Each structure stands twice: as structure tokens, then as C-alpha cells.
Amino acid sequence: MRYLIIIAVFLIFGACQQQNKVELIDLHIHLKGDLTIEEAIKKSENEGLKYGIAANCGLGFPIQTDEQIAEYVKYMRQYPQFYVGMQAEGREWLHMFSPEAINLFDYVFTDAMTFTDAKGRRNRIWIEEETWIDDEQEFMDYLVATTVKIISTEPIDIYVNPTFLPAQMEGRYNEFWTTERMMKVIEAAKSKDIAIEINNRFEIPSEKFIKLAKAEGVLFTIGTNNVDKNFPRPLYAEKMIKACKLGNKNFWKPEMKVKN
Ligand SMILES: [Zn+2]
């Protein structure tokens, strides 16, 4: 009898563990470099991960018209194992595509890495030479305000590359991302029901940010933002899932708009 109870306890414990296991979906995969569609199929199968493959849409990017969106989505629908995502680039995208075209995608995301500052300079903050920092604290306040504005006004599902800092400042993340600044972004996401990406490549946002966002009920997604096929499993996301005790209920998932 005692053995039966022990076995039952183990079975129940096992079932709970299974239930809590987060379904890993990497929604920020690009067909870039040597990551072809065939390689993506192989890699996602080998690693047991679901992918969302995103197209870069915006000024100076591969997709700049509604027709190109329709073509791309049609092509991608041959591969129903993948979600099809739109990475909306810059701030110009709002005026470049119709809602009907945008709606062909399963989900839409953007980041706050491209913006025009108060002096009219276009910043692309992942490129050191295109980032204008006169005063670091002012830059930070502007970045936070811009992020809040993007989240509050743009029709997106996910805010990606969240809390990214330019190279000149990235080594001092905790100094710049104060709790107050984090909360501004988190509150904005909460009020618009926008998910926040846990980014594997840049290992952002921080554990502290994720815990604060989780406490507010904000949902997350997992994303790598690869440049070729040489990227590991979502290690940072796995680490944060553990550290912040995230379960499936803490993650947002798109709906696939595949027509049968
Ligand atoms: Zn990307």
C-alpha cells in the first residue's frame, strides 16, 4: 500500500511538471544569411522548437509594399508548421502598408531601436555611428518616452528587442534601466495588452524587468532575432523561465491564419 502511495505521488508530481513545462516558440526568426527555409525546417525539427518566421517590412527593407506582403505571406503559407510574422521597421511603416495587408500576418512586432530624436536626427541605436547621445540620462528618458509611445500607438502584438541599449551604454544596464523607467514601459504594455519578447541574442530584458512585468500580468514571447543559421536554442529564455518561474500562462501565442 505504501508503495502505491509513493508511486501515485510520483505520478501526480510528474504530471504537474509536465503541465508547467513551457512550450517554446521562437517568434523572432529571420530567413537571413544561410538560414534558408529548408534549414529552418530542419533546425526547428531537430531542436523540437516551433518557429515564427518574420519578414522585415519598412523603409529600406526587403518588403515595402502591400503586394510584397501578399507575395511573402503566400509563399510562407506553403510551410504551415511556421507562424508568419511581420517585423515592422522604423516608424514609417505606419504609413506604408494597409491594415488589410498587415492583417495577413499571424502577428506583428516592432522594437524601439529606430526613431527620430528631439533634434530631428534619425537614430538607429544598434549602429554606434547612427546613435546620437549628447547626454546619457536625457537620451534614456527620450528612449523610454519613445518606447511608451510606440507601445501605446502602434498596432502591434509584441514589443521586441526590449530595453535594448546602444553599445556606448549597454555595459551599464542597471544604471540606466531604473525601476521607474522599467515600470513606464511595463505599464504601457499592460494597458495595451502587448506582449514583451524575451530576447535570446541580446539577453534582454533583465530578470528584474521580467519579474516586474510578470507581477503586472504582462505576457511574454520568446525571440532570437538571428542573423544566420548559427544560433543556439533559446537559452536565455529557458534561464528566465526558471529564474522567474514562468509557465505557459505567462506567454502569448499568435493564432495561425492558415486557410484550409
Ligand atoms: Zn528582427
Coordinates of C-alpha atoms and ligand atoms in Angstrom, one line a residue:
M1 CA 0.0 0.0 0.0
R2 CA 2.7 2.4 1.0
Y3 CA 4.5 1.7 -2.3
L4 CA 1.3 2.5 -4.2
I5 CA 1.0 5.9 -2.5
I6 CA 4.6 6.7 -3.3
I7 CA 4.1 5.7 -6.9
A8 CA 0.9 7.8 -7.0
V9 CA 2.7 10.8 -5.6
F10 CA 5.4 10.5 -8.2
L11 CA 2.9 10.3 -11.0
I12 CA 1.0 13.3 -9.8
F13 CA 4.3 15.2 -9.4
G14 CA 5.3 14.2 -12.9
A15 CA 2.0 15.3 -14.4
C16 CA 2.3 18.7 -12.7
Q17 CA 5.9 19.1 -14.0
Q18 CA 4.7 18.2 -17.5
Q19 CA 1.9 20.8 -17.3
N20 CA 4.3 23.5 -16.2
K21 CA 6.7 22.9 -19.0
V22 CA 6.6 25.9 -21.2
E23 CA 6.0 25.4 -24.9
L24 CA 9.0 27.0 -26.6
I25 CA 8.0 29.0 -29.6
D26 CA 10.7 31.3 -31.1
L27 CA 8.7 34.0 -32.8
H28 CA 11.7 36.1 -33.9
I29 CA 13.4 34.0 -36.6
H30 CA 14.5 35.6 -39.9
L31 CA 15.4 33.8 -43.1
K32 CA 18.8 35.6 -43.1
G33 CA 22.3 34.7 -44.1
D34 CA 22.5 30.9 -44.5
L35 CA 19.2 30.2 -42.8
T36 CA 17.0 29.1 -45.7
I37 CA 13.5 27.8 -45.4
E38 CA 14.9 24.3 -45.7
E39 CA 17.4 24.9 -43.0
A40 CA 14.7 26.4 -40.8
I41 CA 12.6 23.3 -41.2
K42 CA 15.5 21.0 -40.3
K43 CA 16.7 23.1 -37.4
S44 CA 13.2 23.6 -35.8
E45 CA 12.6 19.8 -36.1
N46 CA 16.0 18.8 -34.7
E47 CA 15.6 21.1 -31.7
G48 CA 11.9 20.4 -31.1
L49 CA 11.0 24.1 -31.3
K50 CA 8.2 25.9 -33.1
Y51 CA 9.2 29.0 -35.1
G52 CA 7.6 32.1 -36.2
I53 CA 9.3 33.5 -39.3
A54 CA 9.3 37.2 -39.6
A55 CA 9.8 39.5 -42.6
N56 CA 11.4 42.9 -42.2
C57 CA 8.9 45.4 -43.5
G58 CA 9.6 49.1 -43.8
L59 CA 11.7 51.9 -45.3
G60 CA 14.9 50.5 -46.8
F61 CA 13.8 46.9 -46.0
P62 CA 13.0 43.9 -48.3
I63 CA 9.3 44.5 -48.0
Q64 CA 7.9 47.9 -48.8
T65 CA 4.5 47.4 -50.4
D66 CA 1.2 45.6 -49.8
E67 CA 1.9 43.5 -52.9
Q68 CA 5.2 42.3 -51.5
I69 CA 3.4 41.4 -48.2
A70 CA 0.8 39.3 -50.1
E71 CA 3.5 37.5 -52.1
Y72 CA 5.6 36.8 -49.0
V73 CA 2.7 35.5 -46.9
K74 CA 1.5 33.3 -49.8
Y75 CA 5.0 31.8 -50.1
M76 CA 5.2 31.2 -46.4
R77 CA 1.8 29.5 -46.2
Q78 CA 3.4 26.6 -48.1
Y79 CA 5.0 25.9 -44.7
P80 CA 2.1 25.6 -42.3
Q81 CA 4.5 24.5 -39.5
F82 CA 5.6 28.1 -39.1
Y83 CA 3.8 31.1 -37.9
V84 CA 4.2 34.1 -40.2
G85 CA 5.3 37.3 -38.6
M86 CA 5.7 41.0 -39.6
Q87 CA 8.6 42.9 -38.2
A88 CA 7.5 46.5 -38.6
E89 CA 10.6 48.7 -39.1
G90 CA 11.3 52.3 -38.2
R91 CA 8.3 54.4 -37.6
E92 CA 7.4 54.9 -41.3
W93 CA 5.7 51.5 -41.6
L94 CA 2.5 53.0 -40.2
H95 CA 2.0 54.9 -43.5
M96 CA 3.4 52.3 -45.9
F97 CA 1.0 49.3 -45.5
S98 CA -2.8 48.9 -45.4
P99 CA -4.5 47.3 -42.4
E100 CA -5.7 44.5 -44.8
A101 CA -2.1 43.7 -45.8
I102 CA -0.9 43.8 -42.2
N103 CA -3.7 41.5 -41.2
L104 CA -2.4 38.7 -43.5
F105 CA 0.3 38.1 -40.9
D106 CA -0.3 36.0 -37.8
Y107 CA 1.4 38.6 -35.7
V108 CA 3.1 41.9 -35.8
F109 CA 6.0 43.2 -33.8
T110 CA 8.4 46.1 -33.6
D111 CA 11.2 47.5 -31.5
A112 CA 12.2 50.9 -30.3
M113 CA 15.6 50.9 -32.0
T114 CA 14.8 53.3 -34.8
F115 CA 13.5 56.8 -34.0
T116 CA 13.9 60.5 -34.7
D117 CA 15.2 62.4 -31.7
A118 CA 14.2 65.9 -30.5
K119 CA 16.8 67.5 -32.7
G120 CA 15.4 65.7 -35.8
R121 CA 18.2 63.1 -36.0
R122 CA 17.3 59.6 -37.1
N123 CA 18.7 57.2 -34.6
R124 CA 19.4 53.5 -35.3
I125 CA 20.7 52.6 -31.9
W126 CA 22.2 49.2 -32.8
I127 CA 24.7 51.1 -35.0
E128 CA 27.1 53.1 -33.0
E129 CA 27.7 55.8 -35.7
E130 CA 24.0 56.4 -36.1
T131 CA 23.2 56.9 -32.4
W132 CA 23.2 60.4 -31.1
I133 CA 23.9 60.7 -27.4
D134 CA 24.5 64.3 -26.2
D135 CA 23.6 63.4 -22.6
E136 CA 23.1 59.8 -21.5
Q137 CA 20.3 60.5 -19.0
E138 CA 18.4 62.6 -21.5
F139 CA 18.9 60.0 -24.1
M140 CA 17.5 57.4 -21.8
D141 CA 14.4 59.5 -20.9
Y142 CA 13.8 60.0 -24.6
L143 CA 14.2 56.3 -25.3
V144 CA 11.7 55.4 -22.6
A145 CA 9.2 58.0 -23.8
T146 CA 9.6 56.8 -27.4
T147 CA 9.1 53.2 -26.3
V148 CA 6.0 54.1 -24.4
K149 CA 4.7 56.0 -27.4
I150 CA 5.4 53.1 -29.8
I151 CA 3.6 50.6 -27.5
S152 CA 0.7 52.9 -26.9
T153 CA 0.1 54.0 -30.5
E154 CA 1.3 51.3 -33.0
P155 CA -0.9 48.3 -33.9
I156 CA 1.5 45.6 -32.8
D157 CA 1.3 42.4 -30.8
I158 CA 4.8 42.2 -29.4
Y159 CA 7.5 44.7 -28.3
V160 CA 10.8 43.1 -29.3
N161 CA 14.4 43.6 -28.5
P162 CA 13.0 45.2 -25.4
T163 CA 15.1 47.6 -23.3
F164 CA 18.0 47.4 -25.9
L165 CA 20.7 49.9 -25.2
P166 CA 23.3 51.3 -27.6
A167 CA 26.8 50.0 -27.4
Q168 CA 28.0 53.1 -25.7
M169 CA 25.7 52.4 -22.7
E170 CA 24.9 48.6 -22.7
G171 CA 27.5 47.7 -20.1
R172 CA 25.6 49.8 -17.6
Y173 CA 22.1 48.4 -18.0
N174 CA 21.1 48.5 -14.3
E175 CA 22.2 52.1 -14.0
F176 CA 20.0 53.3 -17.0
W177 CA 17.1 50.9 -16.6
T178 CA 15.9 52.1 -13.2
T179 CA 12.7 50.6 -11.7
E180 CA 10.8 53.8 -12.6
R181 CA 11.8 53.6 -16.2
M182 CA 11.0 49.9 -16.4
M183 CA 7.6 50.5 -14.9
K184 CA 6.7 53.1 -17.5
V185 CA 7.3 50.6 -20.3
I186 CA 5.6 47.8 -18.4
E187 CA 2.5 49.9 -17.6
A188 CA 2.2 50.8 -21.3
A189 CA 2.4 47.2 -22.4
K190 CA -0.1 46.2 -19.8
S191 CA -2.6 48.9 -20.8
K192 CA -2.5 47.9 -24.5
D193 CA -2.2 44.1 -23.9
I194 CA 1.1 44.0 -25.7
A195 CA 3.5 41.1 -25.1
I196 CA 7.2 41.6 -24.4
E197 CA 9.8 39.5 -26.0
I198 CA 12.5 37.7 -24.0
N199 CA 15.3 38.1 -26.5
N200 CA 18.0 35.3 -26.6
R201 CA 20.6 37.1 -28.7
F202 CA 20.8 40.2 -26.6
E203 CA 19.8 38.6 -23.4
I204 CA 17.2 41.2 -22.6
P205 CA 15.2 42.3 -20.8
S206 CA 16.8 41.7 -17.4
E207 CA 15.5 39.2 -14.8
K208 CA 14.3 42.2 -12.7
F209 CA 12.3 43.6 -15.6
I210 CA 10.7 40.2 -16.3
K211 CA 9.7 39.8 -12.7
L212 CA 8.2 43.3 -12.5
A213 CA 6.3 42.7 -15.8
K214 CA 5.1 39.3 -14.7
A215 CA 3.7 40.8 -11.5
E216 CA 1.7 43.2 -13.6
G217 CA 0.3 40.3 -15.7
V218 CA 2.1 41.3 -18.8
L219 CA 2.7 38.3 -21.2
F220 CA 5.9 37.3 -22.9
T221 CA 7.1 35.8 -26.1
I222 CA 10.5 34.2 -26.9
G223 CA 12.6 35.5 -29.8
T224 CA 16.1 35.1 -31.0
N225 CA 16.5 37.7 -33.9
N226 CA 19.1 35.6 -35.6
V227 CA 21.4 36.8 -38.4
D228 CA 22.1 33.3 -39.9
K229 CA 21.6 29.7 -39.0
N230 CA 24.2 29.6 -36.3
F231 CA 22.1 30.3 -33.2
P232 CA 21.6 28.1 -30.2
R233 CA 18.4 27.0 -28.5
P234 CA 16.6 29.8 -26.6
L235 CA 19.0 29.5 -23.7
Y236 CA 18.3 33.0 -22.2
A237 CA 14.5 32.4 -22.3
E238 CA 15.0 29.0 -20.7
K239 CA 17.1 30.6 -17.9
M240 CA 14.5 33.3 -17.3
I241 CA 11.6 30.8 -17.3
K242 CA 13.4 29.1 -14.4
A243 CA 14.5 32.2 -12.6
C244 CA 11.2 34.0 -12.9
K245 CA 9.0 30.8 -12.6
L246 CA 7.2 31.4 -15.8
G247 CA 4.6 29.0 -17.0
N248 CA 2.6 28.7 -20.2
K249 CA 0.0 31.1 -18.8
N250 CA 2.7 33.8 -18.8
F251 CA 3.3 33.5 -22.6
W252 CA 1.4 35.0 -25.5
K253 CA 0.8 32.9 -28.6
P254 CA -0.4 34.1 -32.0
E255 CA -3.2 32.4 -33.9
M256 CA -2.3 30.9 -37.2
K257 CA -4.4 32.3 -40.0
V258 CA -3.9 29.4 -42.4
K259 CA -6.8 28.9 -44.8
N260 CA -7.7 25.3 -45.4
Ligands
ZN1 ZN 14.4 41.1 -36.1

